[in-house]
Short mmCIF file of N, CA and C and ligand atoms in Angstrom, two decimals:
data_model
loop_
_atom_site.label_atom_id
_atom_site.label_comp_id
_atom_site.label_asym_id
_atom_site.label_seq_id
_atom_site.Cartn_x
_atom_site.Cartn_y
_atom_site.Cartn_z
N UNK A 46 0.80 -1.22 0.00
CA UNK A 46 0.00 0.00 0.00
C UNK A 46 0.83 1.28 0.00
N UNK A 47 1.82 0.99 0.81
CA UNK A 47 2.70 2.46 0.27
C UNK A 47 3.04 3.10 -1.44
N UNK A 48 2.95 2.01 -1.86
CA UNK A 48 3.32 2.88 -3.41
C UNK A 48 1.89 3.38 -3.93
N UNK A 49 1.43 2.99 -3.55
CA UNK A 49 -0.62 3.45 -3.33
C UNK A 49 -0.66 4.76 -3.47
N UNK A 50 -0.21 4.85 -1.66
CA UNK A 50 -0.71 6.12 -1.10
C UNK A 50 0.42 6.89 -1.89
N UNK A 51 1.66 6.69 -1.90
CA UNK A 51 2.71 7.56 -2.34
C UNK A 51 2.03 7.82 -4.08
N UNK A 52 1.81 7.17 -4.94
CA UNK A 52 1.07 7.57 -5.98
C UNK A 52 -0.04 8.40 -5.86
N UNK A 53 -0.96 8.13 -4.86
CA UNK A 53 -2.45 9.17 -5.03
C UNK A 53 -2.10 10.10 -4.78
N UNK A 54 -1.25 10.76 -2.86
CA UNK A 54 -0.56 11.61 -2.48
C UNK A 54 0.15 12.79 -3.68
N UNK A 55 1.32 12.11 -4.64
CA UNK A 55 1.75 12.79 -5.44
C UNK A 55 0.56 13.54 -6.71
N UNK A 56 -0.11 12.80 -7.16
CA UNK A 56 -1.14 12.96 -8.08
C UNK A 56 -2.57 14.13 -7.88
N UNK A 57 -2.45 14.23 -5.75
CA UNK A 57 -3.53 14.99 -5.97
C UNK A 57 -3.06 16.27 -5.46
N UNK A 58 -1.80 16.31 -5.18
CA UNK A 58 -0.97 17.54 -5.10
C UNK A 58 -0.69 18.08 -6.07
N UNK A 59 -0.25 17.41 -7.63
CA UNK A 59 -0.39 18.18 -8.45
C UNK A 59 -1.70 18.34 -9.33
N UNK A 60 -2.83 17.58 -8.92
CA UNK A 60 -3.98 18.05 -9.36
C UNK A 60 -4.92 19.55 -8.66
N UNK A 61 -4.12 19.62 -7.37
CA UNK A 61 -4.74 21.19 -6.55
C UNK A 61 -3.70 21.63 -6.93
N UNK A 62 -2.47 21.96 -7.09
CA UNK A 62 -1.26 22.89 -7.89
C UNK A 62 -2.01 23.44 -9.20
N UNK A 63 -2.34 22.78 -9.68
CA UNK A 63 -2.88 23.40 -11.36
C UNK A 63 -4.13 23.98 -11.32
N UNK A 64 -5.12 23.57 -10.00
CA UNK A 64 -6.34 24.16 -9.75
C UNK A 64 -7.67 23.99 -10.76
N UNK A 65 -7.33 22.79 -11.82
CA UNK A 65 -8.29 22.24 -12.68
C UNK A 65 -8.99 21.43 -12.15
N UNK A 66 -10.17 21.98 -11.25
CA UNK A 66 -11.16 20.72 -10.51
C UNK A 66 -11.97 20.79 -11.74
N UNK A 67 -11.85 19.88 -12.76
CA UNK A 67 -12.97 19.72 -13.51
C UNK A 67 -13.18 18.28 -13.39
N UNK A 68 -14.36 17.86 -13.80
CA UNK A 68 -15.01 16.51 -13.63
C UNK A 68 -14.35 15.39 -14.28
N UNK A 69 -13.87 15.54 -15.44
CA UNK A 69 -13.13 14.61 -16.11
C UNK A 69 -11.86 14.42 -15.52
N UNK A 70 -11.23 15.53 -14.82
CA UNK A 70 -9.69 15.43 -13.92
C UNK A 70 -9.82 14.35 -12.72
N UNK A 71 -10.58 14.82 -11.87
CA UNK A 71 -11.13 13.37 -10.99
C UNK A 71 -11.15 12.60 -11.17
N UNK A 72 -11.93 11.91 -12.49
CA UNK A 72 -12.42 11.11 -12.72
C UNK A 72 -11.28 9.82 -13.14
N UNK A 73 -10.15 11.01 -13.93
CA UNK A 73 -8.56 10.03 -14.38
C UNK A 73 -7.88 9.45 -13.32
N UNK A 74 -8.24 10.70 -12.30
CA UNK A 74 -7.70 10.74 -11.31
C UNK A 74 -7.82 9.25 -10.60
N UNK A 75 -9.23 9.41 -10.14
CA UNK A 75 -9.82 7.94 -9.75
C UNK A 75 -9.48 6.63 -10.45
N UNK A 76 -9.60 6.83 -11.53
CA UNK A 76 -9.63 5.80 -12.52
C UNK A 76 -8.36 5.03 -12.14
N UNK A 77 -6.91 5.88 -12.35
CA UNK A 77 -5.77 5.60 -12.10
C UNK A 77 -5.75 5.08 -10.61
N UNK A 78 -6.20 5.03 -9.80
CA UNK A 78 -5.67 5.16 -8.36
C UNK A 78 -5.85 3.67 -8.33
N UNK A 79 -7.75 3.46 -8.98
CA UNK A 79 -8.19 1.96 -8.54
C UNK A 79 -6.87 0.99 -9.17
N UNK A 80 -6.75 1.11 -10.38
CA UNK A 80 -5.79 0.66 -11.32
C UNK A 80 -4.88 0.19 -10.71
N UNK A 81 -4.28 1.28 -9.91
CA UNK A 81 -2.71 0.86 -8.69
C UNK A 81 -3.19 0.56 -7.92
N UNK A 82 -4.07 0.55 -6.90
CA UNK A 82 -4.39 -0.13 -6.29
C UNK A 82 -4.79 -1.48 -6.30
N UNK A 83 -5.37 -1.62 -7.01
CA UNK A 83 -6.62 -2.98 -7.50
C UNK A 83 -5.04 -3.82 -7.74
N UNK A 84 -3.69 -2.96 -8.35
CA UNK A 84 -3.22 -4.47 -9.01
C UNK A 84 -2.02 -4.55 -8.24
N UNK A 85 -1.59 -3.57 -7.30
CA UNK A 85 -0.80 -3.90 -5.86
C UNK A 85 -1.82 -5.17 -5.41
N UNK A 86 -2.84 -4.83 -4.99
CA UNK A 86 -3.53 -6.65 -4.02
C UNK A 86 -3.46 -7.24 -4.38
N UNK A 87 -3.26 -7.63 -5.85
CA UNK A 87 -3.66 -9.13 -6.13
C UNK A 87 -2.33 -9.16 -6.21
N UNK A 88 -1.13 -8.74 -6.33
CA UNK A 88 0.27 -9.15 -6.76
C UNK A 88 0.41 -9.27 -4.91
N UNK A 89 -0.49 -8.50 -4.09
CA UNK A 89 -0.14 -8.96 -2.50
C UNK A 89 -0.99 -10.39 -2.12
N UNK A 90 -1.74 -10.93 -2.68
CA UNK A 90 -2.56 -11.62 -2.28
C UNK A 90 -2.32 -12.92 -2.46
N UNK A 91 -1.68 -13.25 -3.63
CA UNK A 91 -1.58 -14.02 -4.93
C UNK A 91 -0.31 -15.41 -3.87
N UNK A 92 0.70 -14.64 -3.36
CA UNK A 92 1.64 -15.74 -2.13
C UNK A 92 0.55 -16.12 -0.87
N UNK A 93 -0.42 -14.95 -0.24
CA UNK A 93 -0.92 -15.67 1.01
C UNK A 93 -1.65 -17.09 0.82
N UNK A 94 -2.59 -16.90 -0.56
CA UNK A 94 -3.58 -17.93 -1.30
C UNK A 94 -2.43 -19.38 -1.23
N UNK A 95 -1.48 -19.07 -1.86
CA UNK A 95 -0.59 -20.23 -1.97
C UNK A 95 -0.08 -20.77 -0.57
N UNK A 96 0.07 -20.23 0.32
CA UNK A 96 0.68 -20.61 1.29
C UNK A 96 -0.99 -21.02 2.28
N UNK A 97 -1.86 -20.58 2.41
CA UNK A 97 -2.93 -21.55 2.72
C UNK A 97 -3.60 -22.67 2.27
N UNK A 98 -3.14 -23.10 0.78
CA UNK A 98 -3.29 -24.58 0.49
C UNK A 98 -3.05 -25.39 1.67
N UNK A 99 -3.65 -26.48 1.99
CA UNK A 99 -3.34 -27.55 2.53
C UNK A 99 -3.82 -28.63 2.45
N UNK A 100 -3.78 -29.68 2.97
CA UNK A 100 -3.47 -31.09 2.50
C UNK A 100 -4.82 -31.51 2.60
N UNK A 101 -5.40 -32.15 1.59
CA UNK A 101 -7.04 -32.42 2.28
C UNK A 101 -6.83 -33.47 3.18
N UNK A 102 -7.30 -32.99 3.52
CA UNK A 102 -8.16 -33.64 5.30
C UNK A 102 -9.20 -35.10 4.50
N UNK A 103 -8.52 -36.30 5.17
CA UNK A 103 -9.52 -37.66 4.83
C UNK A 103 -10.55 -37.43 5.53
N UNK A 104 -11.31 -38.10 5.12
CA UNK A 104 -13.31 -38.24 5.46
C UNK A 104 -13.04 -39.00 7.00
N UNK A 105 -12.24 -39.91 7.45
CA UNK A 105 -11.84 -40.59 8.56
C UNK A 105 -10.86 -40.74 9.80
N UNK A 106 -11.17 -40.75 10.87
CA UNK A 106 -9.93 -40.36 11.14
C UNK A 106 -9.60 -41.57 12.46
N UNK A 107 -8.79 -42.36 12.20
CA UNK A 107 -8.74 -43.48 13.29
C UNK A 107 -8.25 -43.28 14.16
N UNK A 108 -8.54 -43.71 15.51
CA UNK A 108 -7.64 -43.32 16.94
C UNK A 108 -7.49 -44.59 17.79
N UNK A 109 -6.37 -44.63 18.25
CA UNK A 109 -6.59 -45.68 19.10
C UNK A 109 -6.34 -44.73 20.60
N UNK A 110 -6.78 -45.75 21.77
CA UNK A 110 -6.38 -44.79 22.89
C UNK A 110 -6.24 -46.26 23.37
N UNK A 111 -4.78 -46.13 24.53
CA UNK A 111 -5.03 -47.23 25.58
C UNK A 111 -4.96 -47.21 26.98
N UNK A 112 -5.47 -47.86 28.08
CA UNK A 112 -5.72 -47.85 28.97
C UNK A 112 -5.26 -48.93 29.70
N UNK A 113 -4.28 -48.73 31.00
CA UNK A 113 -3.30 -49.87 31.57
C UNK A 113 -3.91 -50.28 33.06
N UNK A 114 -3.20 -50.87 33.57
CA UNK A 114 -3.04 -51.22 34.99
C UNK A 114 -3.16 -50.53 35.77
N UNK A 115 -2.28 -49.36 35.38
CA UNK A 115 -1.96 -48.01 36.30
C UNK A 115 -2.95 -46.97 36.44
N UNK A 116 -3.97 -47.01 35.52
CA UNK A 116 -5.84 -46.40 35.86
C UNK A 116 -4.80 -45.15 34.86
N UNK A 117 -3.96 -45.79 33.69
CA UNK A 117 -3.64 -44.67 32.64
C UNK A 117 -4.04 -44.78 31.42
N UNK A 118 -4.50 -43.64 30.66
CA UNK A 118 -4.56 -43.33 29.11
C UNK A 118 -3.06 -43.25 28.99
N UNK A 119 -3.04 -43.77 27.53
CA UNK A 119 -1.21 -43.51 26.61
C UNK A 119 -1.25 -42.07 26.41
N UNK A 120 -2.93 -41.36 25.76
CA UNK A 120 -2.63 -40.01 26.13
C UNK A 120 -3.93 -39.42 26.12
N UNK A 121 -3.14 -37.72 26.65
CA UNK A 121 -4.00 -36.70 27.14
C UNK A 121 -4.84 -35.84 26.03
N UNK A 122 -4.39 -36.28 24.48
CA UNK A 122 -4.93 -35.15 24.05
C UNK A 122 -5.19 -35.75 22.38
N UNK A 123 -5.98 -36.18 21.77
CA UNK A 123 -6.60 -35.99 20.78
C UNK A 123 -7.25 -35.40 19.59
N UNK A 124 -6.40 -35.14 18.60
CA UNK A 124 -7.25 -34.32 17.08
C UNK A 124 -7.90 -34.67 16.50
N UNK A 125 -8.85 -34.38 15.86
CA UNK A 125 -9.59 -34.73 14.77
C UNK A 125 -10.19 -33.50 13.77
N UNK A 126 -10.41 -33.46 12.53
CA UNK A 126 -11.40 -32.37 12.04
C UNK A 126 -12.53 -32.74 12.11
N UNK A 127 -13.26 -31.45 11.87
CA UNK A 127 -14.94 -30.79 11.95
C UNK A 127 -15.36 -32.07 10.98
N UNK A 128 -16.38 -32.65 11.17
CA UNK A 128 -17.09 -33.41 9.80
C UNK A 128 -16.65 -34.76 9.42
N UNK A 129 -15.19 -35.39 10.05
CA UNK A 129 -14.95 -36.70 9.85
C UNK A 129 -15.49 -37.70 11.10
N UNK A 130 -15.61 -38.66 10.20
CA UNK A 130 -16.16 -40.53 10.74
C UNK A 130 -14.73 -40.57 11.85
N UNK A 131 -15.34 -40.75 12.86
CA UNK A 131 -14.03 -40.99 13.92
C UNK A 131 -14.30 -42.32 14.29
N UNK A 132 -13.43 -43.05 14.04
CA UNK A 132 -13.20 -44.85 14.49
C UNK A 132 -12.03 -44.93 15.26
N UNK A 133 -13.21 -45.01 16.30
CA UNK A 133 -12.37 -45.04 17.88
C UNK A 133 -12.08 -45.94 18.62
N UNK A 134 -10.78 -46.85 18.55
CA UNK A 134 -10.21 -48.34 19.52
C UNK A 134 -9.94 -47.84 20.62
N UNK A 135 -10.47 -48.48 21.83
CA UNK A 135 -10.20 -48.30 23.05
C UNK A 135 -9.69 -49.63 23.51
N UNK A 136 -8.07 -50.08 23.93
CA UNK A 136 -7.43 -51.07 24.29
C UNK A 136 -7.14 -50.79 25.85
N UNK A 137 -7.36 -51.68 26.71
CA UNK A 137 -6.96 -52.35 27.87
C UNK A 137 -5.75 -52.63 27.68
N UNK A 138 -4.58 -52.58 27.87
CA UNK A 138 -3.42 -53.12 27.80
C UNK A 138 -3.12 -53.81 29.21
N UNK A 139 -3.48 -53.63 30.23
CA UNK A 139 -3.44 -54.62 31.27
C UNK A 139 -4.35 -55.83 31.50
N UNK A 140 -4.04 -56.67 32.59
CA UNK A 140 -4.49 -57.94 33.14
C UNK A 140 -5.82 -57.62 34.11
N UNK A 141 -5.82 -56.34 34.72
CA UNK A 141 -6.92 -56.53 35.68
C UNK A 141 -8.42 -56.33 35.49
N UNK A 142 -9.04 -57.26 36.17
CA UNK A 142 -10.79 -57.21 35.19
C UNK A 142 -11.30 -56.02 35.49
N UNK A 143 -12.17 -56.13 34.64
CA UNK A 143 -12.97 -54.25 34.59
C UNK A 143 -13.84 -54.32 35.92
N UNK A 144 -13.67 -55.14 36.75
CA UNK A 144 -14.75 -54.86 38.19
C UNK A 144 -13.61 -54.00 38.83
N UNK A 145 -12.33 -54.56 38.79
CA UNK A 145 -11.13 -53.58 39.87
C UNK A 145 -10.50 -52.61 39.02
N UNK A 146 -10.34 -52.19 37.53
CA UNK A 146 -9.73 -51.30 36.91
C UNK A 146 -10.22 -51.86 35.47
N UNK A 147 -11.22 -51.12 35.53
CA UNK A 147 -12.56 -51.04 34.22
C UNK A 147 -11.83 -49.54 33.32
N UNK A 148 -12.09 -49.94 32.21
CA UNK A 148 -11.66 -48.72 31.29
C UNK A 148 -12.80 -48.56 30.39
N UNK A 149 -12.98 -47.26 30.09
CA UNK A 149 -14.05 -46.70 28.98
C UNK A 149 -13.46 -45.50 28.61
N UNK A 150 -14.34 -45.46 27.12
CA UNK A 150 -13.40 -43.61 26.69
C UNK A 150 -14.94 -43.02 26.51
N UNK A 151 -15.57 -42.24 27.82
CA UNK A 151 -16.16 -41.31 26.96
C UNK A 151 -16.13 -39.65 26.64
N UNK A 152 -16.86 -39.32 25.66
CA UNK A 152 -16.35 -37.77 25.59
C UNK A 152 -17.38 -37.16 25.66
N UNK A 153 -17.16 -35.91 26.13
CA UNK A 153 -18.12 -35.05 26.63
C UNK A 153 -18.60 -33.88 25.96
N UNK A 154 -19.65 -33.82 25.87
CA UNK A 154 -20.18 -32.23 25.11
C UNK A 154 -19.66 -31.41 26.00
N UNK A 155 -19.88 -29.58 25.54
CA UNK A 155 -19.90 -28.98 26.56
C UNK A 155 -21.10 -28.69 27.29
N UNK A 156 -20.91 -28.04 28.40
CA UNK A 156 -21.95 -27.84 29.64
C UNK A 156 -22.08 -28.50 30.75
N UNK A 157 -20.80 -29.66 30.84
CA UNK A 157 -20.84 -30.35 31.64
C UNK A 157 -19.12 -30.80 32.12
N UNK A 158 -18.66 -30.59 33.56
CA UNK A 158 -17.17 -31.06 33.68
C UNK A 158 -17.19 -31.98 33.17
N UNK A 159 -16.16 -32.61 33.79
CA UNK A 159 -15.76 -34.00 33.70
C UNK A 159 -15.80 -34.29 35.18
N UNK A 160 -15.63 -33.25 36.42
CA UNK A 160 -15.54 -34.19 37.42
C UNK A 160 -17.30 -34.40 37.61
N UNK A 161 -17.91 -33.35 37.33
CA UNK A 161 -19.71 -33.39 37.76
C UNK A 161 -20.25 -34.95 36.87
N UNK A 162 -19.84 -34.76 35.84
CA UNK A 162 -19.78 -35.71 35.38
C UNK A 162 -19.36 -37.51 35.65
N UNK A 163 -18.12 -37.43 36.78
CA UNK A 163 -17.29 -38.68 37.15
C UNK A 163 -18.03 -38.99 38.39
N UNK A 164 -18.58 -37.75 38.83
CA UNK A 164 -19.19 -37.94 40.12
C UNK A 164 -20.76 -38.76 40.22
N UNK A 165 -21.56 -38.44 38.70
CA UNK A 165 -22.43 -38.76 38.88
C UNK A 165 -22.06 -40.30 38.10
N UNK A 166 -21.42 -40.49 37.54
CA UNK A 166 -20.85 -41.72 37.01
C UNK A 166 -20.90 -42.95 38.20
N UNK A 167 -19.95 -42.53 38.74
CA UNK A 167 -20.39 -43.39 40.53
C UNK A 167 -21.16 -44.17 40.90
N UNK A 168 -22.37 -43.54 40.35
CA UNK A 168 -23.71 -44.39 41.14
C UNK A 168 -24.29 -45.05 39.92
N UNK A 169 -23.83 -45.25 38.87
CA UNK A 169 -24.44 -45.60 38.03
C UNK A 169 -23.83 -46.64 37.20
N UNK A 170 -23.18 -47.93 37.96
CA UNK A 170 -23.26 -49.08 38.29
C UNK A 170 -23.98 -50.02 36.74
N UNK A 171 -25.22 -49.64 37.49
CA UNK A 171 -26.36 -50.98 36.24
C UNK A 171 -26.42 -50.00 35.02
N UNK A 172 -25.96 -48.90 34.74
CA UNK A 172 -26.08 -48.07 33.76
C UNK A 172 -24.37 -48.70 32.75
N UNK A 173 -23.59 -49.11 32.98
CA UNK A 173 -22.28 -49.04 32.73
C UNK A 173 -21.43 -48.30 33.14
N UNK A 174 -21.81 -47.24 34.00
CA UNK A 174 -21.00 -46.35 34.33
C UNK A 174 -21.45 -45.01 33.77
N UNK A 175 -22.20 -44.89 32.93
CA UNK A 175 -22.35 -43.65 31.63
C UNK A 175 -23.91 -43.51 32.86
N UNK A 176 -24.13 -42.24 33.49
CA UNK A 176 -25.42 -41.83 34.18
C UNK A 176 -26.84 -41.61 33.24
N UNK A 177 -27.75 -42.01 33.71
CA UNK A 177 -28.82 -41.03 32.89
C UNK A 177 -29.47 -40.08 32.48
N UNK A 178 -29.14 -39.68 33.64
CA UNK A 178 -29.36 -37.90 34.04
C UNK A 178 -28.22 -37.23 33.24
N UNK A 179 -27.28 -37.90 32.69
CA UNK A 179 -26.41 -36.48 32.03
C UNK A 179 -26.01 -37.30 30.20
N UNK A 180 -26.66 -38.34 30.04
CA UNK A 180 -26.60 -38.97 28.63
C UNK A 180 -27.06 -37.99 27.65
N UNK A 181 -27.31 -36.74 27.73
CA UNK A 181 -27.17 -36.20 26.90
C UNK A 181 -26.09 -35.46 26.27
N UNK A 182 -25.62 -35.27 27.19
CA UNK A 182 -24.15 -34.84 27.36
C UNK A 182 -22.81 -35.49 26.85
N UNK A 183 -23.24 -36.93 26.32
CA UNK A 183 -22.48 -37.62 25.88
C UNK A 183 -22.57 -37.74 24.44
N UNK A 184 -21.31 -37.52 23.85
CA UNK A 184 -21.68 -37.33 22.42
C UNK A 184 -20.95 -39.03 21.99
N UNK A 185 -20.41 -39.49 22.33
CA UNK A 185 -20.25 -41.24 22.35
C UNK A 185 -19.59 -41.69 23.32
N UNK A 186 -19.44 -42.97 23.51
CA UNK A 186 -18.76 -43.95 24.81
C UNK A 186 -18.41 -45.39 24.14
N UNK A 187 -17.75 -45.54 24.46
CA UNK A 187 -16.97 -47.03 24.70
C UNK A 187 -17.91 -47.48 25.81
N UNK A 188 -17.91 -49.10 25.57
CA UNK A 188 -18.22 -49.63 27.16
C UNK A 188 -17.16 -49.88 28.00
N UNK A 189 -17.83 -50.57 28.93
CA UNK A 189 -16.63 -50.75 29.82
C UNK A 189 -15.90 -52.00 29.88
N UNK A 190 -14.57 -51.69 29.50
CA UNK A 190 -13.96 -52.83 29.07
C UNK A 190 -12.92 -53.42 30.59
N UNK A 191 -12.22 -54.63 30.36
CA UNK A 191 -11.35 -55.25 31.53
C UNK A 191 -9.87 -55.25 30.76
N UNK A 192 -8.73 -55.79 31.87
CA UNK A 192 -7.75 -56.14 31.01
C UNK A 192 -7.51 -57.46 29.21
N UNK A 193 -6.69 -56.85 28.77
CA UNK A 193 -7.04 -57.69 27.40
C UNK A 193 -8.23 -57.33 26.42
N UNK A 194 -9.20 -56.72 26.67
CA UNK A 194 -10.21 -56.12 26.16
C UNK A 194 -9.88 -55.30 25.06
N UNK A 195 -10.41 -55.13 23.82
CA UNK A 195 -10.67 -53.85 23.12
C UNK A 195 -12.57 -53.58 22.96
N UNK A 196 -12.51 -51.89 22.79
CA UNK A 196 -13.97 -51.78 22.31
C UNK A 196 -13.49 -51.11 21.14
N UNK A 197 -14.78 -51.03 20.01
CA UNK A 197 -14.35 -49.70 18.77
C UNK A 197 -15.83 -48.93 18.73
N UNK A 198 -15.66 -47.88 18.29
CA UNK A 198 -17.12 -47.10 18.36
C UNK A 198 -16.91 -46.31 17.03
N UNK A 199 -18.05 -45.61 16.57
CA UNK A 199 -17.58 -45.24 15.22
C UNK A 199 -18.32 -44.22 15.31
N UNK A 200 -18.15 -42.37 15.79
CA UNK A 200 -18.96 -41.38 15.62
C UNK A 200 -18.60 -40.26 14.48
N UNK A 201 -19.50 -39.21 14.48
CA UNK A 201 -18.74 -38.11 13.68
C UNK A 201 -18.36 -37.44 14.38
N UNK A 202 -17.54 -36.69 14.14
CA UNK A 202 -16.69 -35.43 14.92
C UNK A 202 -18.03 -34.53 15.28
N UNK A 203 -17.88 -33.67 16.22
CA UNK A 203 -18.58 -32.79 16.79
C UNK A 203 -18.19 -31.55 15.67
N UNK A 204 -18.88 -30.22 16.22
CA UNK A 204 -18.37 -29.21 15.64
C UNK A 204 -17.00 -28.88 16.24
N UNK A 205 -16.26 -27.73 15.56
CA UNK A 205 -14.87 -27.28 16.23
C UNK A 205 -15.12 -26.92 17.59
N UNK A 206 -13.97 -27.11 18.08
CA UNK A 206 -14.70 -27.28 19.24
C UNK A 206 -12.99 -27.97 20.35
N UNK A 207 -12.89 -27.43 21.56
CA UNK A 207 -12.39 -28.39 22.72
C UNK A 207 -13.73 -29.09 23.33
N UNK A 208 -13.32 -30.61 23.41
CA UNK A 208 -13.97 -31.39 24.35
C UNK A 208 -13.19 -32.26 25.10
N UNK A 209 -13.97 -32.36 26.33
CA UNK A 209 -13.52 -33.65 27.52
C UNK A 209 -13.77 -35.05 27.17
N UNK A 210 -12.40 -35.94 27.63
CA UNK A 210 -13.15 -36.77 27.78
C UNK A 210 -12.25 -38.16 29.01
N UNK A 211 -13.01 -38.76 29.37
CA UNK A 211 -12.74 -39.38 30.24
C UNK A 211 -12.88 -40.65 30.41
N UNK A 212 -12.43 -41.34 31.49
CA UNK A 212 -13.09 -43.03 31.88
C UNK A 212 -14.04 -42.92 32.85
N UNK A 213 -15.23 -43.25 33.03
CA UNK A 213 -16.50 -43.22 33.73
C UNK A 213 -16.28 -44.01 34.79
N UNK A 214 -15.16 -44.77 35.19
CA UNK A 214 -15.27 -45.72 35.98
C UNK A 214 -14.94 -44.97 37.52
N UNK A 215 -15.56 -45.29 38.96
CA UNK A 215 -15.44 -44.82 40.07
C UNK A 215 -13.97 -44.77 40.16
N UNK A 216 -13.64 -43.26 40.29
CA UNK A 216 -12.20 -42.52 40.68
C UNK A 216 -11.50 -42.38 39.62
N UNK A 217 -11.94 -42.67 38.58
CA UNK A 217 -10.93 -42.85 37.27
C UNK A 217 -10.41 -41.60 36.85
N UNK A 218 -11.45 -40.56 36.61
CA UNK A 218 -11.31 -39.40 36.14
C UNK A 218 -10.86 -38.73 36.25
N UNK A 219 -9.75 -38.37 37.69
CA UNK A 219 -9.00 -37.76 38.31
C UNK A 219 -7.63 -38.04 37.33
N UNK A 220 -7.65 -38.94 36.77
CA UNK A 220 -6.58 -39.16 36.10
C UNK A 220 -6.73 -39.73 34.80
N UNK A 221 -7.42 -40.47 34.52
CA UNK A 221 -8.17 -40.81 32.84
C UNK A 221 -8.80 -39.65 32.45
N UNK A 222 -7.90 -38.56 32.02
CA UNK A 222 -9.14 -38.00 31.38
C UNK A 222 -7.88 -36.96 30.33
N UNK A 223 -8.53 -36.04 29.15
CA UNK A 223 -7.75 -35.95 28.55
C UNK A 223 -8.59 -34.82 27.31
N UNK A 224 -8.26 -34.04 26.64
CA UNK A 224 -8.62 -33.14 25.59
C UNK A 224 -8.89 -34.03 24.16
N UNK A 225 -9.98 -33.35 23.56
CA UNK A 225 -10.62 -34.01 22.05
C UNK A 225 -10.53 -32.94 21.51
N UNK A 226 -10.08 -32.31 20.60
CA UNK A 226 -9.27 -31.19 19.87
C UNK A 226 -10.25 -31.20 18.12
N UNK A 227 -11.35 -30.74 18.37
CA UNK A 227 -11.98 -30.91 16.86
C UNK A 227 -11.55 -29.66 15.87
N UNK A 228 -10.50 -29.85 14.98
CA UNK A 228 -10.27 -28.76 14.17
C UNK A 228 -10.98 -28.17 13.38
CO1 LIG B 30 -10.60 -46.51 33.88
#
């Protein structure tokens, strides 16, 4: 934009120097300005366009998450984009049955923690762990699996968006729990 302004600047200084405000003088005047202007942007525009290409994004996006002995996820934090099929493995990698160290992955809309959430999880036993009072709130779940176990679940991505998500199992959440990153 500086050679812009430095062009109009020069042009309408010597258009009040000569003192010819006539209609057609403007009008060149204008004419010219859009001209430099209009074709400075696109010679500015023309690298940003190129440098925001990027890689298309697949329709799918697979995840595994696993869950040990130690009442641990492998991890805390999860991507996906807006609009893809998410096929989600949830592995047990330990020996102990899901009555003493039960694993589930679920994730959470917003409007709801994760601990309000873990808390009401608790009592809800004959439910799987997933409450009724807040199943709306759940945008999918794994069941609850034991050691050696896998589950797979297959949802769409939410909108963009941070979401929670956690293991439903009594006390888990304090430490199973972890970010869903929808790009
Ligand atoms: Co667990």
């Amino acid at each position: 934009m500086p050679y812009c302004q430095l062009v109009g600047a020069t042009l309408l200084t010597n258009q009040l120097a000569m003192k010819t405000r006539n209609l057609f003088g403007w009008l060149t005047l204008g004419l010219f300005l859009v001209t430099s202007c209009g074709e400075e942007t696109t010679q500015k525009e023309t690298p940003q366009q190129e440098a925001q290409v990027q890689e298309p994004v697949s329709d799918t996006a697979y995840v595994v998450i696993q869950g040990n002995d130690r009442m641990m996820y492998d991890t805390k934090h999860i991507t996906v984009h807006q609009g893809q099929i998410v096929v989600l493995t949830l592995k047990h990698v330990g020996k102990a049955s899901k009555d003493v160290m039960g694993h589930n992955f679920v994730l959470l809309d917003n409007g709801i923690t994760i601990s309000e959430f873990g808390q009401l999880a608790a009592a809800a036993a004959a439910t799987d762990y997933i409450p009724e009072e807040a199943r709306d709130k759940v945008i999918a779940h794994t069941k609850m699996i034991g050691g050696g176990e896998e589950d797979v679940i297959i949802f769409q991505a939410p909108p963009k968006g941070l979401y929670d998500f956690l293991c439903s199992f009594p006390g888990h959440y304090s430490m199973m729990k972890g970010e869903f990153h929808v790009k």
